[in-house]
Coordinates of C-alpha atoms and ligand atoms in Angstrom, one line a residue:
X1 CA 0.5 -0.4 0.1
X2 CA 3.2 2.4 0.2
X3 CA 5.8 1.9 -2.1
X4 CA 7.8 -0.1 0.3
X5 CA 5.5 -2.9 0.8
X6 CA 3.0 -2.9 -2.1
X7 CA 4.1 -5.3 -5.4
X8 CA 6.7 -4.1 -7.8
X9 CA 5.6 -2.8 -10.7
X10 CA 6.2 -4.5 -13.7
X11 CA 6.1 -1.4 -16.2
X12 CA 8.5 0.9 -14.3
X13 CA 12.1 1.0 -13.8
X14 CA 12.3 2.9 -10.4
X15 CA 13.6 1.6 -7.4
X16 CA 11.0 3.4 -5.1
X17 CA 11.4 1.5 -2.2
X18 CA 15.0 2.5 -2.1
X19 CA 14.9 6.4 -3.4
X20 CA 11.7 8.1 -4.5
X21 CA 10.4 11.3 -6.0
X22 CA 8.5 13.4 -3.8
X23 CA 8.2 16.9 -5.3
X24 CA 8.8 18.5 -8.8
X25 CA 10.1 21.7 -10.0
X26 CA 9.4 21.4 -14.0
X27 CA 10.3 24.2 -16.5
X28 CA 9.5 23.7 -19.9
X29 CA 9.5 25.8 -23.2
X30 CA 6.8 24.4 -25.7
X31 CA 8.1 25.1 -29.3
X32 CA 5.3 24.3 -31.9
X33 CA 8.3 24.9 -34.6
X34 CA 10.5 22.3 -33.9
X35 CA 7.3 20.4 -31.9
X36 CA 9.2 19.7 -28.6
X37 CA 9.5 20.2 -25.2
X38 CA 12.7 21.4 -23.7
X39 CA 13.8 22.5 -20.0
X40 CA 14.6 20.8 -16.9
X41 CA 13.2 18.8 -14.1
X42 CA 14.3 19.2 -10.4
X43 CA 13.4 16.4 -8.4
X44 CA 13.0 16.1 -4.6
X45 CA 14.0 12.8 -3.4
X46 CA 12.9 10.8 -0.5
X47 CA 15.9 8.1 0.3
X48 CA 14.8 5.1 3.0
X49 CA 17.3 3.9 5.2
X50 CA 18.9 1.3 2.8
X51 CA 22.3 2.0 1.2
X52 CA 21.3 2.6 -2.4
X53 CA 23.2 5.2 -3.9
X54 CA 21.1 5.2 -7.1
X55 CA 18.0 7.1 -8.5
X56 CA 16.3 5.3 -11.1
X57 CA 13.9 7.3 -13.6
X58 CA 11.8 6.2 -16.4
X59 CA 12.5 7.8 -19.6
X60 CA 11.3 7.0 -23.2
X61 CA 12.8 9.0 -26.7
X62 CA 13.9 11.5 -24.1
X63 CA 17.0 13.8 -25.2
X64 CA 18.9 13.8 -21.8
X65 CA 21.3 17.0 -22.2
X66 CA 22.7 17.0 -18.3
X67 CA 22.1 16.0 -14.9
X68 CA 22.8 17.6 -11.7
X69 CA 23.2 16.7 -8.3
X70 CA 21.4 19.7 -6.8
X71 CA 18.9 22.4 -8.1
X72 CA 19.4 23.6 -11.9
X73 CA 21.7 26.9 -11.1
X74 CA 23.7 25.1 -8.3
X75 CA 24.2 21.4 -9.0
X76 CA 27.3 19.4 -10.2
X77 CA 27.2 17.2 -13.1
X78 CA 26.6 13.9 -12.7
X79 CA 27.4 10.9 -14.8
X80 CA 24.0 9.1 -15.8
X81 CA 23.7 6.0 -17.8
X82 CA 21.1 5.2 -20.0
X83 CA 20.0 1.5 -20.2
X84 CA 18.8 0.0 -23.0
X85 CA 15.8 1.0 -25.1
X86 CA 12.7 -1.2 -24.7
X87 CA 9.8 0.1 -27.5
X88 CA 7.2 -0.1 -24.7
X89 CA 8.9 0.7 -21.4
X90 CA 12.0 3.2 -22.6
X91 CA 15.1 3.1 -20.9
X92 CA 16.2 3.2 -17.6
X93 CA 17.8 6.9 -16.8
X94 CA 20.4 5.7 -13.7
X95 CA 21.6 8.5 -12.0
X96 CA 24.4 7.7 -9.1
X97 CA 23.9 9.8 -5.6
X98 CA 26.2 11.3 -3.1
X99 CA 25.4 10.3 0.3
X100 CA 23.7 13.7 0.9
X101 CA 22.1 14.0 -2.4
X102 CA 18.5 15.2 -2.0
X103 CA 18.0 17.2 -5.4
X104 CA 18.5 16.0 -8.9
X105 CA 18.0 17.8 -11.7
X106 CA 17.9 16.3 -15.3
X107 CA 17.9 18.7 -18.1
X108 CA 16.6 17.3 -21.4
X109 CA 14.2 17.9 -24.3
X110 CA 11.7 15.6 -25.6
X111 CA 11.9 13.5 -28.9
X112 CA 10.3 13.9 -32.1
X113 CA 8.2 10.8 -31.5
X114 CA 7.0 11.6 -28.3
X115 CA 4.0 9.3 -27.5
X116 CA 2.2 11.5 -25.0
X117 CA 2.3 14.4 -27.0
X118 CA 0.0 15.3 -30.0
X119 CA 0.8 18.4 -31.9
X120 CA -1.8 19.7 -33.9
X121 CA -2.1 22.2 -36.9
X122 CA -4.4 25.0 -36.7
X123 CA -7.2 22.9 -39.1
X124 CA -7.0 20.5 -36.8
X125 CA -8.7 22.5 -34.3
X126 CA -12.1 24.7 -34.3
X127 CA -9.7 27.9 -34.9
X128 CA -7.0 29.4 -36.2
X129 CA -3.8 28.0 -33.9
X130 CA -1.9 25.2 -33.1
X131 CA -2.6 22.9 -30.4
X132 CA -0.7 20.7 -28.3
X133 CA -2.1 18.0 -25.6
X134 CA -0.5 15.2 -23.6
X135 CA -1.9 11.9 -22.7
X136 CA 0.2 10.5 -20.0
X137 CA -1.9 7.2 -18.7
X138 CA -1.0 4.3 -18.6
X139 CA 3.0 4.6 -19.0
X140 CA 3.3 8.0 -21.5
X141 CA 4.6 10.2 -19.0
X142 CA 8.1 9.2 -19.5
X143 CA 7.8 10.5 -23.3
X144 CA 7.7 14.0 -22.0
X145 CA 9.1 14.0 -18.1
X146 CA 11.8 12.0 -16.9
X147 CA 10.2 10.4 -14.1
X148 CA 9.3 7.4 -11.8
X149 CA 6.6 6.4 -13.7
X150 CA 4.5 4.3 -11.8
X151 CA 1.3 4.5 -10.4
X152 CA 2.5 3.6 -6.9
X153 CA 4.8 6.5 -6.3
X154 CA 3.2 10.1 -5.6
X155 CA 4.8 13.3 -5.9
X156 CA 3.8 17.3 -5.7
X157 CA 4.7 19.6 -8.5
X158 CA 5.1 23.4 -9.5
X159 CA 5.9 24.1 -12.9
X160 CA 6.8 27.4 -14.8
X161 CA 5.8 26.4 -18.8
X162 CA 6.4 29.0 -21.6
X163 CA 4.2 29.1 -24.4
X164 CA 3.7 31.4 -27.9
X165 CA 1.9 34.5 -26.1
X166 CA -1.0 34.2 -28.0
X167 CA -1.7 30.7 -26.3
X168 CA -2.9 29.7 -23.0
X169 CA -1.3 26.5 -21.1
X170 CA -2.9 24.5 -18.6
X171 CA -1.8 21.5 -16.3
X172 CA -3.3 19.1 -13.7
X173 CA -2.6 21.7 -11.2
X174 CA -4.0 25.1 -10.4
X175 CA -4.7 26.9 -13.7
X176 CA -5.1 30.5 -15.0
X177 CA -8.7 31.6 -16.3
X178 CA -6.9 34.5 -18.4
X179 CA -4.1 34.7 -20.9
X180 CA -0.8 36.0 -19.5
X181 CA 1.0 38.7 -21.8
X182 CA 4.4 37.2 -21.2
X183 CA 3.3 33.6 -22.4
X184 CA 4.7 32.1 -18.9
X185 CA 2.2 30.4 -16.6
X186 CA 2.8 29.2 -13.1
X187 CA 1.5 26.2 -11.8
X188 CA 1.2 24.3 -8.5
X189 CA -0.1 20.8 -7.5
X190 CA 0.0 20.7 -3.6
X191 CA -1.6 17.4 -3.7
X192 CA 0.6 14.2 -4.4
X193 CA -0.1 12.7 -7.7
X194 CA 1.5 9.7 -9.5
X195 CA 3.2 10.5 -13.0
X196 CA 0.2 9.2 -15.3
X197 CA -1.7 12.2 -13.9
X198 CA 0.7 14.9 -15.0
X199 CA -0.8 16.9 -18.2
X200 CA -0.6 19.7 -20.2
X201 CA -2.6 21.6 -23.0
X202 CA -1.8 24.6 -24.8
X203 CA -4.1 26.2 -27.4
X204 CA -6.1 28.8 -28.3
X205 CA -8.3 28.3 -25.0
X206 CA -11.0 30.5 -22.9
X207 CA -12.4 30.1 -19.5
X208 CA -16.1 30.3 -18.6
X209 CA -17.2 29.2 -15.3
X210 CA -20.0 27.1 -14.3
X211 CA -20.1 27.5 -10.2
X212 CA -17.7 29.2 -7.9
X213 CA -15.5 25.8 -8.1
X214 CA -16.1 24.4 -11.4
X215 CA -15.5 25.9 -15.0
X216 CA -14.9 24.9 -18.5
X217 CA -12.0 25.5 -21.1
X218 CA -12.5 25.0 -24.8
X219 CA -11.8 26.9 -27.9
X220 CA -13.4 30.2 -28.4
X221 CA -15.7 28.2 -31.1
X222 CA -16.7 25.3 -29.2
X223 CA -16.9 27.0 -25.5
X224 CA -20.8 28.4 -25.6
X225 CA -21.7 24.7 -26.7
X226 CA -20.3 23.5 -23.6
X227 CA -21.3 25.8 -20.8
X228 CA -24.8 24.4 -21.9
X229 CA -23.5 20.9 -22.2
X230 CA -21.9 20.8 -18.8
X231 CA -24.5 22.9 -16.8
X232 CA -25.1 20.6 -14.3
X233 CA -21.5 20.3 -13.5
X234 CA -21.6 21.5 -9.9
X235 CA -24.5 19.2 -9.0
X236 CA -22.4 16.0 -9.9
X237 CA -19.9 17.2 -7.6
X238 CA -22.0 17.9 -4.8
X239 CA -24.0 14.5 -5.7
X240 CA -20.3 12.8 -5.6
X241 CA -19.3 14.2 -2.2
X242 CA -22.7 13.5 -1.0
X243 CA -21.9 9.8 -1.5
X244 CA -18.5 9.4 -0.8
X245 CA -16.9 12.3 1.2
X246 CA -15.4 15.8 0.2
X247 CA -14.0 16.7 -3.1
X248 CA -10.2 16.6 -2.1
X249 CA -9.0 19.0 -5.2
X250 CA -9.9 22.3 -4.5
X251 CA -11.1 23.2 -8.4
X252 CA -12.9 20.9 -10.7
X253 CA -12.5 22.1 -14.3
X254 CA -13.3 20.7 -17.9
X255 CA -11.0 21.1 -20.7
X256 CA -12.7 20.4 -24.2
X257 CA -10.3 19.0 -26.5
X258 CA -9.8 19.0 -30.4
X259 CA -11.7 15.9 -31.7
X260 CA -8.1 14.1 -32.4
X261 CA -7.9 13.1 -28.3
X262 CA -7.9 9.5 -28.5
X263 CA -10.4 8.9 -25.1
X264 CA -13.3 9.8 -24.4
X265 CA -12.0 11.4 -21.3
X266 CA -8.9 11.6 -19.2
X267 CA -9.4 12.2 -14.7
X268 CA -6.0 14.8 -14.9
X269 CA -6.4 16.2 -11.5
X270 CA -8.5 19.6 -11.0
X271 CA -8.8 19.5 -14.8
X272 CA -10.5 16.7 -16.6
X273 CA -9.7 16.4 -20.6
X274 CA -13.0 15.7 -22.3
X275 CA -13.4 14.4 -26.2
X276 CA -16.1 17.3 -28.2
X277 CA -17.7 14.2 -29.4
X278 CA -19.7 14.4 -25.8
X279 CA -21.1 18.0 -27.0
X280 CA -24.2 16.2 -28.5
X281 CA -26.6 19.6 -27.9
X282 CA -28.8 17.4 -25.5
X283 CA -26.4 16.8 -22.6
X284 CA -27.0 13.2 -23.0
X285 CA -23.7 12.4 -23.1
X286 CA -22.6 13.6 -19.5
X287 CA -22.4 10.4 -18.1
X288 CA -18.8 10.4 -19.2
X289 CA -18.1 13.7 -17.1
X290 CA -19.6 12.0 -14.2
X291 CA -17.0 9.1 -14.9
X292 CA -13.9 11.3 -14.8
X293 CA -15.6 12.9 -12.1
X294 CA -15.4 9.8 -10.0
X295 CA -11.9 9.4 -10.6
X296 CA -11.3 12.2 -8.0
X297 CA -11.9 9.9 -5.7
X298 CA -11.2 6.4 -7.3
X299 CA -8.4 6.8 -9.1
X300 CA -6.8 9.9 -8.1
X301 CA -7.3 9.7 -4.4
X302 CA -6.9 5.8 -4.0
X303 CA -4.5 4.7 -6.7
X304 CA -4.0 1.4 -8.3
X305 CA -0.7 0.4 -7.0
X306 CA 0.2 -1.0 -10.7
X307 CA -1.7 -1.6 -14.0
X308 CA -2.5 -5.3 -12.7
X309 CA -4.5 -3.5 -10.3
X310 CA -6.5 -1.0 -13.2
X311 CA -9.9 -2.4 -11.7
X312 CA -9.7 -0.8 -8.6
X313 CA -9.5 2.8 -10.5
X314 CA -12.0 1.8 -13.2
X315 CA -14.6 -0.8 -11.7
X316 CA -14.9 1.7 -8.8
X317 CA -15.5 4.6 -10.8
X318 CA -17.9 3.0 -12.9
X319 CA -19.9 2.0 -10.1
X320 CA -19.7 5.6 -8.7
X321 CA -20.4 7.3 -12.1
X322 CA -23.7 5.6 -12.2
X323 CA -24.4 6.4 -8.6
X324 CA -23.8 10.1 -9.5
X325 CA -26.1 9.6 -12.8
X326 CA -28.8 8.3 -10.4
X327 CA -28.9 11.1 -8.2
X328 CA -29.2 13.6 -10.8
X329 CA -31.6 11.9 -13.0
X330 CA -33.0 8.9 -11.5
X331 CA -33.2 5.4 -11.9
X332 CA -34.6 4.2 -14.9
X333 CA -31.6 6.6 -16.5
X334 CA -28.9 4.9 -14.5
X335 CA -30.6 1.4 -15.8
X336 CA -29.9 2.3 -19.1
X337 CA -26.3 3.0 -18.1
X338 CA -26.0 -0.1 -16.6
X339 CA -27.7 -2.4 -19.2
X340 CA -25.3 -0.6 -22.1
X341 CA -22.1 -1.3 -19.9
X342 CA -23.2 -5.0 -19.5
X343 CA -24.0 -5.4 -23.1
X344 CA -20.4 -4.3 -23.8
X345 CA -19.1 -6.1 -20.9
X346 CA -20.7 -9.7 -22.7
X347 CA -19.0 -8.2 -25.8
X348 CA -15.8 -8.2 -24.1
X349 CA -16.0 -11.4 -22.9
X350 CA -17.2 -13.1 -25.9
X351 CA -14.0 -11.4 -27.9
X352 CA -11.7 -12.7 -25.2
X353 CA -12.8 -16.1 -24.7
X354 CA -14.7 -17.3 -21.7
X355 CA -11.3 -18.8 -20.0
X356 CA -9.0 -15.8 -21.0
X357 CA -6.9 -14.6 -18.0
X358 CA -7.8 -11.0 -19.4
X359 CA -11.2 -11.3 -18.1
X360 CA -9.9 -11.7 -14.6
X361 CA -10.3 -8.5 -12.4
X362 CA -7.0 -8.6 -11.2
X363 CA -4.7 -8.9 -14.5
X364 CA -1.0 -10.2 -15.3
X365 CA 0.3 -7.5 -17.7
X366 CA 3.9 -8.0 -17.3
X367 CA 5.9 -8.0 -20.8
X368 CA 3.2 -6.3 -22.7
X369 CA 2.0 -3.1 -23.3
X370 CA -0.5 -2.1 -20.6
X371 CA -2.1 -0.1 -23.1
X372 CA -3.5 -3.4 -24.9
X373 CA -4.5 -5.6 -21.4
X374 CA -6.8 -2.7 -20.2
X375 CA -9.9 -3.6 -21.4
X376 CA -13.5 -3.3 -20.2
X377 CA -13.4 -5.7 -18.2
X378 CA -11.7 -3.9 -15.1
X379 CA -14.6 -1.5 -15.9
X380 CA -17.9 -3.5 -16.4
X381 CA -17.0 -6.5 -14.2
X382 CA -15.3 -4.4 -11.9
X383 CA -18.7 -2.4 -11.4
X384 CA -20.7 -5.8 -11.6
X385 CA -18.8 -7.0 -8.5
X386 CA -19.6 -4.2 -6.5
X387 CA -23.1 -4.3 -7.7
X388 CA -23.1 -7.8 -6.5
X389 CA -21.8 -6.7 -3.2
X390 CA -24.2 -3.9 -2.9
X391 CA -27.2 -6.3 -3.5
X392 CA -25.6 -8.7 -0.7
X393 CA -24.9 -6.2 1.6
X394 CA -27.4 -3.3 0.9
X395 CA -26.3 0.2 -0.2
X396 CA -25.8 1.7 3.5
X397 CA -23.4 -0.7 4.4
X398 CA -21.5 -0.6 1.0
X399 CA -21.4 3.1 0.8
X400 CA -20.1 3.7 4.4
X401 CA -17.6 0.9 3.3
X402 CA -16.4 2.9 0.4
X403 CA -16.3 6.1 1.9
X404 CA -14.1 5.0 4.6
X405 CA -12.1 3.1 1.9
X406 CA -11.5 6.8 0.2
X407 CA -11.1 8.3 3.2
X408 CA -8.3 5.8 4.9
X409 CA -6.2 5.4 2.0
X410 CA -6.4 8.9 0.5
X411 CA -3.5 10.0 -1.1
X412 CA -2.0 6.4 -1.3
X413 CA -1.8 3.6 -3.8
X414 CA -3.8 0.3 -3.5
X415 CA -3.0 -3.0 -4.5
X416 CA -5.6 -6.1 -5.2
X417 CA -4.3 -8.3 -2.4
X418 CA -4.7 -5.2 0.0
X419 CA -8.1 -4.2 -1.1
X420 CA -9.3 -7.7 -0.4
X421 CA -7.8 -7.9 3.1
X422 CA -9.3 -4.6 3.6
X423 CA -12.8 -5.8 2.3
X424 CA -12.8 -8.7 4.5
X425 CA -11.7 -6.8 7.7
X426 CA -14.3 -4.3 7.2
X427 CA -17.0 -5.5 5.7
X428 CA -17.2 -9.4 4.9
X429 CA -16.1 -10.5 8.3
X430 CA -19.3 -8.3 9.8
X431 CA -21.4 -10.2 8.2
X432 CA -21.7 -14.1 8.5
X433 CA -21.7 -16.0 5.2
X434 CA -21.3 -12.9 3.1
X435 CA -17.6 -14.3 2.1
X436 CA -19.3 -17.6 0.8
X437 CA -22.1 -15.6 -0.9
X438 CA -20.2 -13.3 -2.5
X439 CA -17.0 -15.8 -3.6
X440 CA -14.8 -12.5 -3.9
X441 CA -11.8 -15.0 -5.0
X442 CA -13.3 -16.2 -7.7
X443 CA -14.3 -12.5 -9.4
X444 CA -11.3 -11.4 -8.8
X445 CA -8.9 -14.0 -9.7
X446 CA -11.5 -15.8 -11.8
X447 CA -12.6 -15.7 -15.5
X448 CA -15.6 -14.5 -16.5
X449 CA -18.6 -13.6 -14.8
X450 CA -19.6 -15.7 -11.8
X451 CA -23.4 -16.9 -11.4
X452 CA -23.8 -14.9 -8.4
X453 CA -24.1 -11.7 -10.4
X454 CA -27.2 -10.0 -10.2
X455 CA -29.8 -9.6 -13.4
X456 CA -29.2 -6.6 -15.0
X457 CA -32.5 -4.9 -16.3
X458 CA -34.0 -1.6 -17.8
X459 CA -37.9 -0.7 -18.1
X460 CA -36.9 1.8 -20.6
X461 CA -34.8 -0.5 -22.8
X462 CA -37.6 -2.9 -22.5
X463 CA -39.9 -0.6 -24.3
X464 CA -36.9 -0.4 -26.8
X465 CA -36.5 -3.9 -27.4
X466 CA -40.7 -4.3 -28.0
X467 CA -40.1 -1.2 -30.6
X468 CA -37.5 -3.5 -32.4
X469 CA -39.5 -6.4 -32.3
X470 CA -42.5 -4.6 -33.7
X471 CA -40.7 -3.0 -36.4
X472 CA -38.8 -6.6 -37.6
X473 CA -42.5 -7.9 -37.5
X474 CA -43.3 -5.1 -40.0
X475 CA -44.3 -1.9 -38.4
X476 CA -43.0 0.8 -40.2
X477 CA -40.2 2.9 -38.8
X478 CA -42.2 6.2 -38.9
X479 CA -44.6 4.5 -36.6
X480 CA -42.9 3.4 -33.7
X481 CA -43.1 4.7 -30.4
X482 CA -39.7 6.7 -30.0
X483 CA -40.7 10.5 -29.5
X484 CA -38.9 10.3 -25.8
X485 CA -36.2 8.4 -26.9
X486 CA -32.8 9.7 -25.6
X487 CA -29.7 8.8 -27.3
X488 CA -29.1 6.1 -24.6
X489 CA -32.6 4.3 -26.0
X490 CA -31.5 5.0 -30.0
X491 CA -28.2 3.3 -29.3
X492 CA -29.9 0.3 -27.9
X493 CA -32.2 0.5 -30.8
X494 CA -29.0 0.3 -33.3
X495 CA -27.3 -2.6 -30.9
X496 CA -30.9 -4.9 -31.6
X497 CA -30.5 -4.5 -35.4
X498 CA -30.7 -7.9 -36.5
X499 CA -27.3 -9.0 -38.4
X500 CA -29.2 -9.7 -41.9
X501 CA -30.4 -6.2 -42.1
X502 CA -30.5 -5.3 -45.5
X503 CA -30.1 -1.7 -47.4
X504 CA -33.6 -1.2 -48.0
X505 CA -34.3 -1.4 -44.0
X506 CA -31.3 0.8 -43.3
X507 CA -32.8 3.5 -45.7
X508 CA -35.6 3.3 -44.4
X509 CA -34.8 3.9 -40.7
X510 CA -32.2 6.3 -42.0
X511 CA -35.4 8.1 -43.8
X512 CA -37.4 8.0 -40.6
X513 CA -34.8 9.0 -37.8
X514 CA -32.0 10.4 -39.6
X515 CA -29.0 8.2 -38.5
X516 CA -26.5 9.1 -40.9
X517 CA -26.8 12.8 -40.3
X518 CA -26.9 12.5 -36.2
X519 CA -25.0 15.0 -34.2
X520 CA -24.8 12.4 -31.8
X521 CA -21.7 10.6 -31.8
X522 CA -22.6 7.3 -30.0
X523 CA -25.8 7.0 -32.5
X524 CA -23.3 7.3 -35.5
X525 CA -20.7 4.9 -33.7
X526 CA -23.5 2.5 -33.2
X527 CA -25.2 3.1 -37.0
X528 CA -21.9 3.5 -39.3
X529 CA -20.5 -0.2 -38.4
X530 CA -23.6 -1.2 -39.6
X531 CA -23.7 0.6 -42.8
X532 CA -20.3 -0.8 -43.7
X533 CA -21.5 -4.4 -42.7
X534 CA -24.3 -4.1 -45.1
X535 CA -22.7 -1.8 -47.8
X536 CA -25.4 1.1 -47.3
X537 CA -23.5 3.8 -49.7
X538 CA -25.5 6.7 -48.3
X539 CA -23.6 6.8 -45.4
X540 CA -20.2 6.5 -47.0
X541 CA -19.6 10.4 -46.9
X542 CA -20.6 10.7 -42.9
X543 CA -17.8 7.4 -42.6
X544 CA -15.3 9.5 -44.1
X545 CA -15.8 12.5 -42.2
X546 CA -15.9 10.9 -38.7
X547 CA -12.6 8.7 -39.3
X548 CA -10.9 11.8 -40.8
X549 CA -12.1 13.9 -37.9
X550 CA -12.7 12.0 -34.7
X551 CA -9.6 10.6 -33.2
X552 CA -11.4 8.7 -30.2
X553 CA -10.2 5.1 -30.8
X554 CA -13.1 3.5 -28.7
X555 CA -14.7 4.4 -32.1
X556 CA -12.2 3.9 -34.5
X557 CA -11.4 0.4 -33.7
X558 CA -15.1 -0.9 -34.5
X559 CA -15.2 1.1 -37.3
X560 CA -12.3 -0.4 -39.1
X561 CA -12.8 -3.5 -37.9
X562 CA -16.2 -3.4 -39.6
X563 CA -14.5 -2.0 -42.7
X564 CA -11.8 -4.8 -42.9
X565 CA -14.6 -7.4 -42.4
X566 CA -16.8 -5.9 -45.3
X567 CA -17.1 -8.0 -48.6
X568 CA -16.9 -5.0 -51.1
X569 CA -13.4 -4.6 -51.1
X570 CA -13.3 -3.5 -47.5
X571 CA -9.8 -4.3 -46.4
X572 CA -8.5 -1.9 -49.0
X573 CA -10.7 0.6 -48.7
X574 CA -9.7 0.3 -44.5
X575 CA -6.2 0.8 -45.4
X576 CA -6.8 3.9 -47.8
X577 CA -9.2 5.6 -45.3
X578 CA -6.7 4.8 -42.5
X579 CA -3.9 6.3 -44.6
X580 CA -5.6 9.1 -45.0
X581 CA -7.2 10.0 -41.6
X582 CA -4.0 8.4 -39.6
X583 CA -2.2 12.0 -39.2
X584 CA -5.1 13.4 -37.6
X585 CA -4.9 10.7 -34.7
X586 CA -2.7 10.8 -31.8
X587 CA 0.1 8.0 -31.0
X588 CA -2.3 5.7 -28.3
X589 CA -5.0 5.2 -31.4
X590 CA -2.4 4.6 -33.8
X591 CA -0.6 2.1 -31.7
X592 CA -3.7 0.2 -31.8
X593 CA -4.7 0.7 -35.7
X594 CA -1.1 0.0 -36.9
X595 CA -1.5 -3.6 -35.3
X596 CA -4.8 -4.1 -36.9
X597 CA -4.2 -2.3 -40.4
X598 CA -0.6 -2.4 -40.7
X599 CA 1.3 0.9 -40.6
X600 CA 0.7 3.1 -44.0
X601 CA 3.6 3.8 -46.4
X602 CA 2.4 7.4 -46.3
X603 CA 0.3 9.3 -43.7
Ligands
BES701 N1 -8.5 6.7 -17.4 C1 -9.6 6.5 -18.2 C2 -8.4 6.3 -19.7 C3 -7.4 5.6 -19.7 C4 -7.5 4.5 -19.5 C5 -6.3 6.1 -20.5 C6 -6.6 3.7 -19.2 C7 -5.5 5.5 -20.8 C8 -5.2 4.5 -20.1 C9 -10.5 7.2 -18.3 O1 -11.4 7.3 -16.8 C10 -11.3 6.5 -19.0 O2 -12.3 5.3 -18.5 N2 -12.2 7.0 -20.3 C11 -13.3 6.2 -21.0 C12 -14.6 6.9 -20.5 C13 -15.5 6.5 -19.6 C14 -17.0 6.9 -19.6 C15 -15.5 4.9 -19.5 C16 -13.1 6.5 -22.5 O3 -12.3 7.6 -23.0 O4 -13.9 5.6 -23.5
ZN702 ZN1 -11.8 5.8 -15.8

C-alpha cells in the first residue's frame, strides 16, 4: 500500500523502495516550430534507510542533455547512464547519488516521436491556432518527463511553462483563467499525484465558470456549446461528495479538446480532459463527465498500485459514475447506463474468450504494453462485482464501506491483495456467510462472470426492445413510439438491429430517424458499423468525415474492424481511409490501429 510494502511495478524501471521522488519543479518551453518541449525537471528525493546510492527514473525517447546533483543553477554534473531501450518501457535513467544528495536536476528535451504528445495544426482545431496536449496514462508520462512512471509513486509539483504569447497553457494543477501577456504560466499541484496524472495542454483556450468551483475551458468556437452541455457540473460534484466524502482537489474544471483526443475523457486532477464528441447538444452524454469526476476519488485519491490493479481505478469509478447519474437523473436513467455497460461486458467476454486470464479483475500485464491489456473488463466486470456486493449487503453498508475506504487510503496506492484484505476486515467478516455468497476470489482471480451476479434490467430498454421487435415484424419505422427516446435508447435500438438487415431496411430507418446525419457521436458510432457491414452507400460520406475528424479510439477500432470484415473491397478501403486519416490520430490510437491495419507507407 506504500511503495516499500506494495508489489513491484512490472512497467517501471524505478525502485521507489530505495529512492523515491517526492516533489517536482518543472520548467519547460513549448516550441511549436520544432514540436519539442525543452527545459529541466528538478526532483526532491526521499531516500529510505537503505544503502542505495542510485536514483532510477523512466525515460522514453527523451534527449537527456545533462544531469546535476542539486538545483538547476547550483548542482554539480553527474555521470548518468541510460539503459537499453525497450519499445514499450523505454529506458532506465540511472543517476548515481552522493551520500547527501536530496535533489537531482535533469535537463532534457522531448524527442520527435514523444508518444504522449499530440501537436495539432490549426486545421485540426476549431480555430486558427496550433494546439498541444498530453496523454500520460498508462505509461507515457516518461515520453515527456523523466520520472518514476509508476502509479505507486506520488509527488507534488510546481511548473513554469513558456508558450507562444497568444496561447493559454493548462495543467493538472492550479490553472490560469486568462491569457498571460508574457506567455509564461506558473502551476502548483499541492496534493501528491502519480506520474500518469501529469498533463499539459496549450492552445487558443478560453475559460467560462459554471459555479464557484467548477468551470470549462475550450476553444472560443466550442465554449458556448460546452457551457450549456455541462450546466449540471456543480450538481454532479455535490452528488459525488454526498455519496463518498469531500472533493479533495479544490477546483474541478473541464477542458474540451479538439476531436483527435484519443479517449472519451481523462481524469487529470483538477482538470478533466474530454473529447468534444460528448457535445451532443442535449446533455445526453454527460455520464462521461460523472465518470471522470468519480476518478477524483477512485484513482486519483486511492490509486491502483500497478496496472495489474487497474480494476480498482475503473471498476469503482464506473460504479460511482452510475450512482452520481442516478442521483441527478433517477434510477431508470442509471439502469440504461448499466444495461449498456452490461452489453459491452458480454461483448468483451465473447471477444477475449470465456477462459481468458484477461477477463480476471486482477490482471497480469508483465511483459506487455499495459495499453493493450486494459479492456472493458476492469470497468464493467469491476462495476458488476460491486453491484453484486451491493445486492448482498445493501447500499447503506456498501456506501459507508466505500466512503471509509477512500478516506482511509487517500493519497495512497492500493493493490488488489491489500484491497481484498481490507474488504474482508471491514465488511465481509462483519456479515456471517457474506464471503461465501460473494465469492470475491472467483470474481477477482477467475474468468468470466460468476453466477451470483444479479440480473441487469432496464424498463426503458424493455420498451425499446419491444419496438425493435415490432419493426422486425413489419411495423413501419415512422410508426414506432420513439418520441421520448434519449440517445441511449437509440443506441440500444441500433444494437438490436438484426445481422441480416438489408440496405432497404437501413434506408427506411435512416429516412425516419436521420441516423447518418446524427450529431450524436454515440448514435453515429453504433450506426456506421452497421452501414459498413450492409454496404449502405448513403452513409459513406459521413463515415469518411467521422474517420478523418474524430480520433477517439473506442469509436475508431470497431469502424476499421467493420471495414476490414466487409465484402466490398473492405480491407483495401480500410487501409486507404486509414492512410488518409492517420495523420490526425494521437499515438495512442495509431499504435492500436497500426497493429490492426498495418502501418501505411505514407500518412
Ligand atoms: N482513465 C481512463 C482513460 C484511460 C485508461 C487512458 C487507460 C489510458 C489508459 C478514463 O477515465 C476513461 O475510462 N475514459 C473512458 C470513458 C469512460 C466513460 C468509460 C473513455 O475514454 O472511453
Ligand atoms: Zn476511467
